[in-house]
Amino acid sequence: MGNNEEILLLFRKNEQQGFRLLYASFYDPLILFATQLLGDAEEAADVVQECFVDFWANRRFNSLRGSLEHYLYSAVKHGCLNYLRNTRRREDKHDVIREELYDEEEGGDPELVEKLYRSMESLPEERRRILHMVCMEGMKYQEVAAQLGVSINTVKTQMGRSLQFLRKALKTDDYLTLLFFLGKK
């Protein structure tokens, strides 16, 4: 790994060169570390990139006291823990939604569920797929964009159009119920 002090000095002289050296020195080891914590290389790469961006954008190199290496590993560890906590919350939320929507024995409204599905089925295929991935599978817009090979703005636009269509297709109470259950982003 590169000399921590050299990286910090280079950051203060030329941020782009400092960032390049930081990236070359720490990216691969941090990816391995984050992958061990998350069990997923793609998510690990996202967490490491977010930590690098935060380090640079918030100019952490100017106020860093102590070891750069220690700071980076701690930042990645906390990023991974936040990711896991948010993922668990999202999965728990979707489990509750699924139970409430689909469990007719527990007092779910089968007519409302059928109406919601009919309305969603009338969406164009791409919008329906994006809505399902975001709302039912709990995927982030970035994840959906990467999986479908479209821009994140396309995902946002399609989600907005889907919700606008559903608002027109459903009665106000049913639409509000849909938003509550789907946890509109």
Coordinates of C-alpha atoms in Angstrom, one line a residue:
M1 CA 0.0 0.0 0.0
G2 CA 1.1 3.5 -0.6
N3 CA 2.5 5.7 2.1
N4 CA -0.5 7.1 4.0
E5 CA 1.3 10.4 4.7
E6 CA 2.3 10.7 1.0
I7 CA -1.3 10.3 0.0
L8 CA -2.5 13.0 2.4
L9 CA 0.2 15.4 1.3
L10 CA -0.6 14.7 -2.4
F11 CA -4.3 15.4 -1.7
R12 CA -3.5 18.8 -0.2
K13 CA -1.3 19.6 -3.3
N14 CA -3.4 18.1 -6.0
E15 CA -6.7 16.5 -5.1
Q16 CA -7.1 14.5 -8.3
Q17 CA -3.6 12.9 -8.1
G18 CA -4.2 12.3 -4.4
F19 CA -7.4 10.5 -5.2
R20 CA -5.8 8.4 -7.9
L21 CA -3.1 7.3 -5.4
L22 CA -5.7 6.6 -2.7
Y23 CA -7.7 4.6 -5.1
A24 CA -4.7 2.6 -6.4
S25 CA -3.5 1.9 -2.9
F26 CA -6.7 1.0 -1.1
Y27 CA -9.5 0.1 -3.5
D28 CA -8.9 -3.6 -3.9
P29 CA -8.1 -4.3 -0.3
L30 CA -11.2 -2.4 0.8
I31 CA -13.4 -4.3 -1.7
L32 CA -12.1 -7.6 -0.2
F33 CA -12.8 -6.4 3.3
A34 CA -16.3 -5.1 2.5
T35 CA -17.1 -8.3 0.5
Q36 CA -16.3 -10.4 3.6
L37 CA -18.7 -8.3 5.6
L38 CA -21.5 -8.1 3.1
G39 CA -21.0 -11.3 1.1
D40 CA -21.7 -9.5 -2.1
A41 CA -18.9 -7.9 -4.3
E42 CA -21.2 -5.5 -6.1
E43 CA -22.6 -4.1 -2.9
A44 CA -19.1 -4.0 -1.4
A45 CA -18.0 -1.9 -4.4
D46 CA -20.9 0.5 -3.9
V47 CA -20.0 1.0 -0.2
V48 CA -16.3 1.5 -0.9
Q49 CA -17.0 4.0 -3.7
E50 CA -19.4 5.9 -1.3
C51 CA -16.6 6.1 1.3
F52 CA -14.1 7.4 -1.2
V53 CA -16.5 10.0 -2.5
D54 CA -17.3 11.1 1.0
F55 CA -13.6 11.3 1.8
W56 CA -13.0 13.5 -1.2
A57 CA -16.2 15.5 -1.4
N58 CA -16.2 16.4 2.4
R59 CA -12.5 17.0 2.3
R60 CA -11.8 14.6 5.1
F61 CA -8.1 14.6 4.2
N62 CA -7.8 18.1 5.6
S63 CA -8.9 17.2 9.1
L64 CA -7.8 13.6 9.4
R65 CA -5.9 12.9 12.6
G66 CA -4.3 9.5 12.8
S67 CA -3.9 6.7 10.3
L68 CA -5.5 7.1 6.8
E69 CA -5.7 3.3 6.6
H70 CA -7.5 3.0 9.9
Y71 CA -10.0 5.8 8.9
L72 CA -10.8 4.1 5.5
Y73 CA -11.3 0.6 7.0
S74 CA -13.5 2.1 9.8
A75 CA -15.5 4.1 7.2
V76 CA -16.1 1.0 5.1
K77 CA -17.0 -1.1 8.1
H78 CA -19.6 1.5 9.2
G79 CA -20.8 1.8 5.6
C80 CA -21.3 -2.0 5.4
L81 CA -23.1 -2.0 8.8
N82 CA -25.5 0.8 7.6
Y83 CA -26.1 -1.1 4.4
L84 CA -27.0 -4.3 6.3
R85 CA -29.2 -2.4 8.7
N86 CA -31.1 -0.6 5.9
T87 CA -31.4 -3.8 3.9
R88 CA -32.8 -5.7 6.9
R89 CA -35.3 -2.8 7.6
R90 CA -36.4 -2.8 3.9
E91 CA -36.8 -6.6 3.9
D92 CA -38.8 -6.5 7.2
K93 CA -41.0 -3.7 5.8
H94 CA -41.7 -5.7 2.7
D95 CA -42.5 -8.8 4.7
V96 CA -45.1 -6.9 6.7
I97 CA -46.6 -5.4 3.5
R98 CA -46.8 -8.8 1.8
E99 CA -48.4 -10.3 4.9
E100 CA -51.0 -7.5 5.1
L101 CA -51.7 -7.5 1.4
Y102 CA -51.8 -11.2 0.7
D103 CA -53.0 -12.8 3.9
E104 CA -56.7 -13.0 3.4
E105 CA -57.2 -14.9 6.6
E106 CA -55.8 -12.1 8.6
G107 CA -58.4 -9.6 7.3
G108 CA -56.7 -8.5 4.1
D109 CA -59.1 -7.1 1.5
P110 CA -59.0 -9.5 -1.4
E111 CA -61.0 -7.1 -3.6
L112 CA -58.5 -4.3 -3.0
V113 CA -55.6 -6.7 -3.7
E114 CA -57.3 -7.7 -7.0
K115 CA -58.0 -4.1 -7.9
L116 CA -54.4 -3.1 -7.2
Y117 CA -53.1 -6.0 -9.3
R118 CA -55.5 -5.3 -12.2
S119 CA -54.4 -1.7 -12.2
M120 CA -50.7 -2.6 -12.1
E121 CA -51.2 -5.2 -14.9
S122 CA -52.5 -2.5 -17.2
L123 CA -49.2 -0.6 -16.9
P124 CA -46.7 -0.9 -19.8
E125 CA -44.4 -3.8 -19.3
E126 CA -41.3 -1.7 -18.5
R127 CA -43.1 0.4 -15.9
R128 CA -44.7 -2.6 -14.3
R129 CA -41.4 -4.4 -14.1
I130 CA -39.7 -1.3 -12.5
L131 CA -42.6 -0.8 -10.1
H132 CA -42.4 -4.5 -9.0
M133 CA -38.6 -4.4 -8.6
V134 CA -38.7 -1.2 -6.5
C135 CA -41.8 -1.7 -4.4
M136 CA -42.2 -5.5 -4.1
E137 CA -38.6 -6.6 -4.2
G138 CA -37.3 -3.6 -2.3
M139 CA -34.6 -2.8 -4.8
K140 CA -32.9 0.6 -4.9
Y141 CA -33.3 2.7 -8.0
Q142 CA -29.6 2.2 -8.8
E143 CA -29.9 -1.5 -8.5
V144 CA -32.9 -1.6 -10.8
A145 CA -31.1 0.7 -13.3
A146 CA -28.1 -1.6 -13.3
Q147 CA -30.1 -4.8 -13.7
L148 CA -32.2 -3.4 -16.6
G149 CA -29.3 -1.5 -18.2
V150 CA -31.1 1.9 -18.1
S151 CA -30.2 5.1 -16.4
I152 CA -31.3 5.9 -12.8
N153 CA -33.3 8.8 -14.2
T154 CA -35.2 6.4 -16.4
V155 CA -36.1 4.4 -13.3
K156 CA -37.2 7.5 -11.5
T157 CA -39.3 8.7 -14.5
Q158 CA -41.0 5.4 -14.9
M159 CA -41.8 5.1 -11.2
G160 CA -43.3 8.6 -11.3
R161 CA -45.4 7.8 -14.4
S162 CA -46.5 4.5 -12.8
L163 CA -47.7 6.1 -9.6
Q164 CA -49.4 8.9 -11.6
F165 CA -51.2 6.3 -13.7
L166 CA -52.2 4.3 -10.6
R167 CA -53.5 7.5 -8.9
K168 CA -55.8 8.1 -11.8
A169 CA -56.9 4.5 -12.1
L170 CA -57.7 4.0 -8.4
K171 CA -60.1 5.7 -6.1
T172 CA -58.3 8.1 -3.7
D173 CA -58.6 5.8 -0.7
D174 CA -57.3 2.8 -2.7
Y175 CA -54.4 4.8 -4.1
L176 CA -53.5 6.0 -0.6
T177 CA -53.6 2.4 0.6
L178 CA -51.3 1.4 -2.3
L179 CA -48.8 4.1 -1.4
F180 CA -48.9 3.1 2.2
F181 CA -48.3 -0.6 1.4
L182 CA -45.7 0.1 -1.3
G183 CA -43.8 2.6 0.8
K184 CA -43.5 5.2 -1.9
K185 CA -39.8 6.3 -2.3

